[in-house]
């Protein structure tokens, strides 16, 4: 019951944040010129942080970004990766998602959030559009491997700290998370460590999430 209440509170927080955020003054749809497209960490108010605290959700368990694209947006793809023993990222069997459409296309503005369900259950990914459609899409990763899901390990999380430009068909790392039985941890960064995962060598389990915005429909 506690976990269900926590997840409901997280969902309510996400909806309230979406209702109050946004920098969309370009036109009624929120689309911006191609040179101004960006993905940025969502700024939560003190009140919203308090709600997270009441829901027993830490800042590393609720990661959210706002995106703002132009009217050519047709597809948004999120991919969950798992790092293999040769330090190569492999797409996971589940935990990824895709929204696309031509008539009508996806909204050019919205929010992408990753919420840790706790108890070794993995992240829930939510993509929520804003504007006329206001559609929402959710996918959940499977439970973590037993050896890391039981807890008691050092956990390192890296995210995008600054706004990054959106370039169609270029993958943007959202999150890296690693579990290790060593006491020392580093300062992680989603973009740097996704491009070069060598510092994860010897860790027990490492995953990553990325998003790709496209102006074409998937084949």
PDB file of C-alpha atoms in Angstrom:
ATOM      1  CA  UNK A   1       0.000   0.000   0.000  1.00  0.00           C
ATOM      2  CA  UNK A   2       2.811   2.421   0.820  1.00  0.00           C
ATOM      3  CA  UNK A   3       4.450   1.947  -2.566  1.00  0.00           C
ATOM      4  CA  UNK A   4       1.133   2.529  -4.319  1.00  0.00           C
ATOM      5  CA  UNK A   5       0.598   5.776  -2.405  1.00  0.00           C
ATOM      6  CA  UNK A   6       4.136   6.905  -3.227  1.00  0.00           C
ATOM      7  CA  UNK A   7       3.599   6.308  -6.929  1.00  0.00           C
ATOM      8  CA  UNK A   8       0.260   8.117  -6.894  1.00  0.00           C
ATOM      9  CA  UNK A   9       1.852  11.128  -5.215  1.00  0.00           C
ATOM     10  CA  UNK A  10       4.663  11.142  -7.751  1.00  0.00           C
ATOM     11  CA  UNK A  11       2.137  11.093 -10.576  1.00  0.00           C
ATOM     12  CA  UNK A  12       0.165  13.941  -9.029  1.00  0.00           C
ATOM     13  CA  UNK A  13       3.359  15.929  -8.607  1.00  0.00           C
ATOM     14  CA  UNK A  14       4.287  15.420 -12.238  1.00  0.00           C
ATOM     15  CA  UNK A  15       0.861  16.579 -13.425  1.00  0.00           C
ATOM     16  CA  UNK A  16       0.937  19.685 -11.214  1.00  0.00           C
ATOM     17  CA  UNK A  17       4.440  20.553 -12.355  1.00  0.00           C
ATOM     18  CA  UNK A  18       3.422  20.257 -15.982  1.00  0.00           C
ATOM     19  CA  UNK A  19       0.463  22.501 -15.409  1.00  0.00           C
ATOM     20  CA  UNK A  20       2.630  25.219 -13.896  1.00  0.00           C
ATOM     21  CA  UNK A  21       5.793  25.049 -15.993  1.00  0.00           C
ATOM     22  CA  UNK A  22       6.615  25.994 -19.519  1.00  0.00           C
ATOM     23  CA  UNK A  23       8.278  28.730 -21.514  1.00  0.00           C
ATOM     24  CA  UNK A  24       6.114  28.491 -24.586  1.00  0.00           C
ATOM     25  CA  UNK A  25       5.550  31.909 -26.067  1.00  0.00           C
ATOM     26  CA  UNK A  26       6.474  31.202 -29.693  1.00  0.00           C
ATOM     27  CA  UNK A  27       2.968  30.232 -30.846  1.00  0.00           C
ATOM     28  CA  UNK A  28      -0.195  28.584 -29.565  1.00  0.00           C
ATOM     29  CA  UNK A  29       1.261  25.073 -29.934  1.00  0.00           C
ATOM     30  CA  UNK A  30       4.448  25.901 -28.063  1.00  0.00           C
ATOM     31  CA  UNK A  31       6.676  25.055 -31.047  1.00  0.00           C
ATOM     32  CA  UNK A  32       9.874  27.069 -31.404  1.00  0.00           C
ATOM     33  CA  UNK A  33      12.315  27.691 -34.275  1.00  0.00           C
ATOM     34  CA  UNK A  34      14.665  24.755 -34.927  1.00  0.00           C
ATOM     35  CA  UNK A  35      17.651  26.637 -33.525  1.00  0.00           C
ATOM     36  CA  UNK A  36      15.924  27.051 -30.163  1.00  0.00           C
ATOM     37  CA  UNK A  37      14.848  23.426 -29.604  1.00  0.00           C
ATOM     38  CA  UNK A  38      16.095  22.091 -26.290  1.00  0.00           C
ATOM     39  CA  UNK A  39      15.773  19.559 -23.492  1.00  0.00           C
ATOM     40  CA  UNK A  40      16.263  20.985 -19.997  1.00  0.00           C
ATOM     41  CA  UNK A  41      16.048  19.720 -16.408  1.00  0.00           C
ATOM     42  CA  UNK A  42      12.642  20.558 -14.987  1.00  0.00           C
ATOM     43  CA  UNK A  43      12.835  23.139 -12.214  1.00  0.00           C
ATOM     44  CA  UNK A  44      10.731  22.133  -9.224  1.00  0.00           C
ATOM     45  CA  UNK A  45       9.466  24.646  -6.704  1.00  0.00           C
ATOM     46  CA  UNK A  46      10.130  24.380  -2.962  1.00  0.00           C
ATOM     47  CA  UNK A  47       6.552  23.217  -2.521  1.00  0.00           C
ATOM     48  CA  UNK A  48       6.983  20.437  -5.072  1.00  0.00           C
ATOM     49  CA  UNK A  49      10.213  19.318  -3.401  1.00  0.00           C
ATOM     50  CA  UNK A  50       8.271  19.169  -0.123  1.00  0.00           C
ATOM     51  CA  UNK A  51       5.708  16.874  -1.744  1.00  0.00           C
ATOM     52  CA  UNK A  52       8.528  14.607  -2.918  1.00  0.00           C
ATOM     53  CA  UNK A  53       9.876  14.489   0.610  1.00  0.00           C
ATOM     54  CA  UNK A  54       6.470  13.641   2.030  1.00  0.00           C
ATOM     55  CA  UNK A  55       6.160  10.847  -0.525  1.00  0.00           C
ATOM     56  CA  UNK A  56       9.569   9.519   0.591  1.00  0.00           C
ATOM     57  CA  UNK A  57      10.998  10.088  -2.896  1.00  0.00           C
ATOM     58  CA  UNK A  58      14.586  11.344  -3.065  1.00  0.00           C
ATOM     59  CA  UNK A  59      15.957  13.657  -5.727  1.00  0.00           C
ATOM     60  CA  UNK A  60      17.755  10.694  -7.323  1.00  0.00           C
ATOM     61  CA  UNK A  61      14.449   8.827  -7.589  1.00  0.00           C
ATOM     62  CA  UNK A  62      12.532  11.481  -9.537  1.00  0.00           C
ATOM     63  CA  UNK A  63      14.301  12.871 -12.607  1.00  0.00           C
ATOM     64  CA  UNK A  64      12.332  15.069 -14.990  1.00  0.00           C
ATOM     65  CA  UNK A  65      13.106  17.076 -18.129  1.00  0.00           C
ATOM     66  CA  UNK A  66      11.108  19.521 -20.216  1.00  0.00           C
ATOM     67  CA  UNK A  67      11.463  19.389 -23.979  1.00  0.00           C
ATOM     68  CA  UNK A  68      10.602  22.021 -26.555  1.00  0.00           C
ATOM     69  CA  UNK A  69      10.792  21.187 -30.257  1.00  0.00           C
ATOM     70  CA  UNK A  70       9.408  22.684 -33.471  1.00  0.00           C
ATOM     71  CA  UNK A  71       6.335  21.826 -35.518  1.00  0.00           C
ATOM     72  CA  UNK A  72       8.261  19.146 -37.458  1.00  0.00           C
ATOM     73  CA  UNK A  73       8.421  16.757 -34.472  1.00  0.00           C
ATOM     74  CA  UNK A  74       7.001  13.361 -35.456  1.00  0.00           C
ATOM     75  CA  UNK A  75       8.526  10.775 -33.096  1.00  0.00           C
ATOM     76  CA  UNK A  76      10.011  10.554 -29.594  1.00  0.00           C
ATOM     77  CA  UNK A  77      11.882   7.374 -28.668  1.00  0.00           C
ATOM     78  CA  UNK A  78      13.255   6.495 -25.244  1.00  0.00           C
ATOM     79  CA  UNK A  79      15.644   3.560 -24.887  1.00  0.00           C
ATOM     80  CA  UNK A  80      16.848   1.752 -21.777  1.00  0.00           C
ATOM     81  CA  UNK A  81      20.336   0.271 -22.041  1.00  0.00           C
ATOM     82  CA  UNK A  82      22.238  -2.212 -19.881  1.00  0.00           C
ATOM     83  CA  UNK A  83      26.040  -2.219 -19.840  1.00  0.00           C
ATOM     84  CA  UNK A  84      27.498  -5.633 -20.648  1.00  0.00           C
ATOM     85  CA  UNK A  85      30.740  -7.182 -19.407  1.00  0.00           C
ATOM     86  CA  UNK A  86      32.701  -5.744 -22.343  1.00  0.00           C
ATOM     87  CA  UNK A  87      31.535  -2.217 -21.436  1.00  0.00           C
ATOM     88  CA  UNK A  88      29.156  -1.928 -24.372  1.00  0.00           C
ATOM     89  CA  UNK A  89      25.608  -0.597 -24.091  1.00  0.00           C
ATOM     90  CA  UNK A  90      22.936  -3.081 -25.133  1.00  0.00           C
ATOM     91  CA  UNK A  91      19.258  -2.113 -25.564  1.00  0.00           C
ATOM     92  CA  UNK A  92      17.186  -3.775 -22.844  1.00  0.00           C
ATOM     93  CA  UNK A  93      14.264  -6.041 -23.672  1.00  0.00           C
ATOM     94  CA  UNK A  94      11.835  -3.719 -21.867  1.00  0.00           C
ATOM     95  CA  UNK A  95      11.689  -0.300 -20.258  1.00  0.00           C
ATOM     96  CA  UNK A  96      11.823   1.647 -23.536  1.00  0.00           C
ATOM     97  CA  UNK A  97       9.030   3.547 -25.253  1.00  0.00           C
ATOM     98  CA  UNK A  98       8.010   5.420 -28.403  1.00  0.00           C
ATOM     99  CA  UNK A  99       5.319   7.881 -29.357  1.00  0.00           C
ATOM    100  CA  UNK A 100       4.811   9.044 -32.910  1.00  0.00           C
ATOM    101  CA  UNK A 101       2.183  10.315 -35.292  1.00  0.00           C
ATOM    102  CA  UNK A 102       1.656  12.346 -38.428  1.00  0.00           C
ATOM    103  CA  UNK A 103      -1.960  13.431 -38.039  1.00  0.00           C
ATOM    104  CA  UNK A 104      -1.841  14.776 -35.459  1.00  0.00           C
ATOM    105  CA  UNK A 105       1.914  14.710 -34.676  1.00  0.00           C
ATOM    106  CA  UNK A 106       3.199  14.555 -31.103  1.00  0.00           C
ATOM    107  CA  UNK A 107       3.033  17.838 -29.209  1.00  0.00           C
ATOM    108  CA  UNK A 108       6.280  19.819 -29.624  1.00  0.00           C
ATOM    109  CA  UNK A 109       6.402  20.477 -25.874  1.00  0.00           C
ATOM    110  CA  UNK A 110       6.166  18.193 -22.879  1.00  0.00           C
ATOM    111  CA  UNK A 111       7.957  16.466 -20.029  1.00  0.00           C
ATOM    112  CA  UNK A 112       9.907  13.229 -19.683  1.00  0.00           C
ATOM    113  CA  UNK A 113      10.204  11.812 -16.165  1.00  0.00           C
ATOM    114  CA  UNK A 114      11.888   8.795 -14.589  1.00  0.00           C
ATOM    115  CA  UNK A 115      10.611   7.692 -11.185  1.00  0.00           C
ATOM    116  CA  UNK A 116      12.276   4.971  -9.135  1.00  0.00           C
ATOM    117  CA  UNK A 117       9.601   2.661  -7.773  1.00  0.00           C
ATOM    118  CA  UNK A 118      11.905   1.460  -5.008  1.00  0.00           C
ATOM    119  CA  UNK A 119      12.300  -2.044  -3.640  1.00  0.00           C
ATOM    120  CA  UNK A 120      14.479  -3.107  -6.556  1.00  0.00           C
ATOM    121  CA  UNK A 121      11.650  -2.657  -9.053  1.00  0.00           C
ATOM    122  CA  UNK A 122      13.429  -0.249 -11.414  1.00  0.00           C
ATOM    123  CA  UNK A 123      12.392   2.996 -13.064  1.00  0.00           C
ATOM    124  CA  UNK A 124       8.991   3.959 -14.405  1.00  0.00           C
ATOM    125  CA  UNK A 125       9.283   6.211 -17.442  1.00  0.00           C
ATOM    126  CA  UNK A 126       6.553   8.761 -18.163  1.00  0.00           C
ATOM    127  CA  UNK A 127       6.313  10.980 -21.241  1.00  0.00           C
ATOM    128  CA  UNK A 128       3.594  13.592 -20.985  1.00  0.00           C
ATOM    129  CA  UNK A 129       2.743  15.956 -23.835  1.00  0.00           C
ATOM    130  CA  UNK A 130       1.405  19.447 -23.297  1.00  0.00           C
ATOM    131  CA  UNK A 131      -0.828  21.501 -25.510  1.00  0.00           C
ATOM    132  CA  UNK A 132      -3.954  20.451 -27.339  1.00  0.00           C
ATOM    133  CA  UNK A 133      -3.267  16.702 -27.129  1.00  0.00           C
ATOM    134  CA  UNK A 134      -1.992  16.452 -23.516  1.00  0.00           C
ATOM    135  CA  UNK A 135      -1.364  12.743 -24.080  1.00  0.00           C
ATOM    136  CA  UNK A 136       0.593  10.629 -21.597  1.00  0.00           C
ATOM    137  CA  UNK A 137       2.635   7.466 -22.153  1.00  0.00           C
ATOM    138  CA  UNK A 138       4.100   5.208 -19.469  1.00  0.00           C
ATOM    139  CA  UNK A 139       6.463   2.240 -19.516  1.00  0.00           C
ATOM    140  CA  UNK A 140       8.127   0.399 -16.639  1.00  0.00           C
ATOM    141  CA  UNK A 141      11.444  -1.363 -16.482  1.00  0.00           C
ATOM    142  CA  UNK A 142      11.513  -4.883 -15.041  1.00  0.00           C
ATOM    143  CA  UNK A 143      12.870  -5.525 -11.591  1.00  0.00           C
ATOM    144  CA  UNK A 144      16.579  -5.124 -11.009  1.00  0.00           C
ATOM    145  CA  UNK A 145      18.797  -8.216 -10.848  1.00  0.00           C
ATOM    146  CA  UNK A 146      18.467  -9.989  -7.524  1.00  0.00           C
ATOM    147  CA  UNK A 147      22.044  -9.232  -6.476  1.00  0.00           C
ATOM    148  CA  UNK A 148      21.477  -5.468  -6.710  1.00  0.00           C
ATOM    149  CA  UNK A 149      17.757  -5.233  -6.006  1.00  0.00           C
ATOM    150  CA  UNK A 150      18.237  -6.459  -2.449  1.00  0.00           C
ATOM    151  CA  UNK A 151      20.001  -3.206  -1.539  1.00  0.00           C
ATOM    152  CA  UNK A 152      23.079  -2.596   0.572  1.00  0.00           C
ATOM    153  CA  UNK A 153      25.202  -1.464  -2.384  1.00  0.00           C
ATOM    154  CA  UNK A 154      26.666   1.896  -3.294  1.00  0.00           C
ATOM    155  CA  UNK A 155      24.519   3.538  -5.987  1.00  0.00           C
ATOM    156  CA  UNK A 156      25.718   6.239  -8.352  1.00  0.00           C
ATOM    157  CA  UNK A 157      23.376   8.312 -10.534  1.00  0.00           C
ATOM    158  CA  UNK A 158      24.261  10.793 -13.266  1.00  0.00           C
ATOM    159  CA  UNK A 159      21.820  13.053 -15.142  1.00  0.00           C
ATOM    160  CA  UNK A 160      21.855  15.963 -17.572  1.00  0.00           C
ATOM    161  CA  UNK A 161      22.571  19.012 -15.438  1.00  0.00           C
ATOM    162  CA  UNK A 162      22.120  21.715 -18.078  1.00  0.00           C
ATOM    163  CA  UNK A 163      19.860  22.416 -21.029  1.00  0.00           C
ATOM    164  CA  UNK A 164      21.013  20.656 -24.196  1.00  0.00           C
ATOM    165  CA  UNK A 165      19.994  21.387 -27.793  1.00  0.00           C
ATOM    166  CA  UNK A 166      17.637  18.987 -29.537  1.00  0.00           C
ATOM    167  CA  UNK A 167      18.925  17.845 -32.919  1.00  0.00           C
ATOM    168  CA  UNK A 168      16.621  15.504 -34.768  1.00  0.00           C
ATOM    169  CA  UNK A 169      17.767  11.858 -34.794  1.00  0.00           C
ATOM    170  CA  UNK A 170      20.598  12.489 -32.300  1.00  0.00           C
ATOM    171  CA  UNK A 171      20.394  10.453 -29.066  1.00  0.00           C
ATOM    172  CA  UNK A 172      20.422  12.415 -25.801  1.00  0.00           C
ATOM    173  CA  UNK A 173      21.434  10.574 -22.596  1.00  0.00           C
ATOM    174  CA  UNK A 174      18.985  11.235 -19.755  1.00  0.00           C
ATOM    175  CA  UNK A 175      20.343   9.088 -16.948  1.00  0.00           C
ATOM    176  CA  UNK A 176      23.052   6.631 -15.977  1.00  0.00           C
ATOM    177  CA  UNK A 177      22.820   4.537 -12.815  1.00  0.00           C
ATOM    178  CA  UNK A 178      25.349   2.070 -11.462  1.00  0.00           C
ATOM    179  CA  UNK A 179      25.508  -0.336  -8.513  1.00  0.00           C
ATOM    180  CA  UNK A 180      28.815  -1.327  -6.945  1.00  0.00           C
ATOM    181  CA  UNK A 181      30.077  -3.111  -3.882  1.00  0.00           C
ATOM    182  CA  UNK A 182      32.967  -0.648  -3.527  1.00  0.00           C
ATOM    183  CA  UNK A 183      32.737   2.151  -1.012  1.00  0.00           C
ATOM    184  CA  UNK A 184      33.987   4.957  -3.255  1.00  0.00           C
ATOM    185  CA  UNK A 185      31.656   6.708  -5.711  1.00  0.00           C
ATOM    186  CA  UNK A 186      32.343   9.305  -8.371  1.00  0.00           C
ATOM    187  CA  UNK A 187      30.457  12.308  -9.645  1.00  0.00           C
ATOM    188  CA  UNK A 188      28.549  10.903 -12.597  1.00  0.00           C
ATOM    189  CA  UNK A 189      27.318  12.720 -15.689  1.00  0.00           C
ATOM    190  CA  UNK A 190      24.807  11.233 -18.121  1.00  0.00           C
ATOM    191  CA  UNK A 191      26.343  12.557 -21.353  1.00  0.00           C
ATOM    192  CA  UNK A 192      29.997  11.924 -20.476  1.00  0.00           C
ATOM    193  CA  UNK A 193      29.538   8.502 -18.920  1.00  0.00           C
ATOM    194  CA  UNK A 194      27.179   7.241 -21.612  1.00  0.00           C
ATOM    195  CA  UNK A 195      29.778   8.175 -24.237  1.00  0.00           C
ATOM    196  CA  UNK A 196      32.612   6.614 -22.215  1.00  0.00           C
ATOM    197  CA  UNK A 197      31.400   4.010 -19.694  1.00  0.00           C
ATOM    198  CA  UNK A 198      34.928   2.895 -18.739  1.00  0.00           C
ATOM    199  CA  UNK A 199      34.573   4.102 -15.143  1.00  0.00           C
ATOM    200  CA  UNK A 200      31.827   1.471 -14.646  1.00  0.00           C
ATOM    201  CA  UNK A 201      34.298  -1.373 -15.133  1.00  0.00           C
ATOM    202  CA  UNK A 202      33.878  -3.897 -12.317  1.00  0.00           C
ATOM    203  CA  UNK A 203      30.497  -2.548 -11.197  1.00  0.00           C
ATOM    204  CA  UNK A 204      27.761  -5.096 -10.592  1.00  0.00           C
ATOM    205  CA  UNK A 205      25.035  -3.535 -12.749  1.00  0.00           C
ATOM    206  CA  UNK A 206      24.785  -0.354 -14.825  1.00  0.00           C
ATOM    207  CA  UNK A 207      21.870   1.015 -16.832  1.00  0.00           C
ATOM    208  CA  UNK A 208      21.156   4.125 -18.890  1.00  0.00           C
ATOM    209  CA  UNK A 209      18.182   5.897 -20.463  1.00  0.00           C
ATOM    210  CA  UNK A 210      18.278   8.039 -23.600  1.00  0.00           C
ATOM    211  CA  UNK A 211      15.769   9.968 -25.710  1.00  0.00           C
ATOM    212  CA  UNK A 212      15.776  10.674 -29.445  1.00  0.00           C
ATOM    213  CA  UNK A 213      13.558  13.235 -31.161  1.00  0.00           C
ATOM    214  CA  UNK A 214      12.853  12.712 -34.858  1.00  0.00           C
ATOM    215  CA  UNK A 215      11.160  14.648 -37.648  1.00  0.00           C
ATOM    216  CA  UNK A 216      10.356  11.424 -39.523  1.00  0.00           C
ATOM    217  CA  UNK A 217       8.073   8.504 -38.738  1.00  0.00           C
ATOM    218  CA  UNK A 218       9.590   5.104 -37.860  1.00  0.00           C
ATOM    219  CA  UNK A 219       9.661   2.594 -40.695  1.00  0.00           C
TER     220      UNK A 219
END
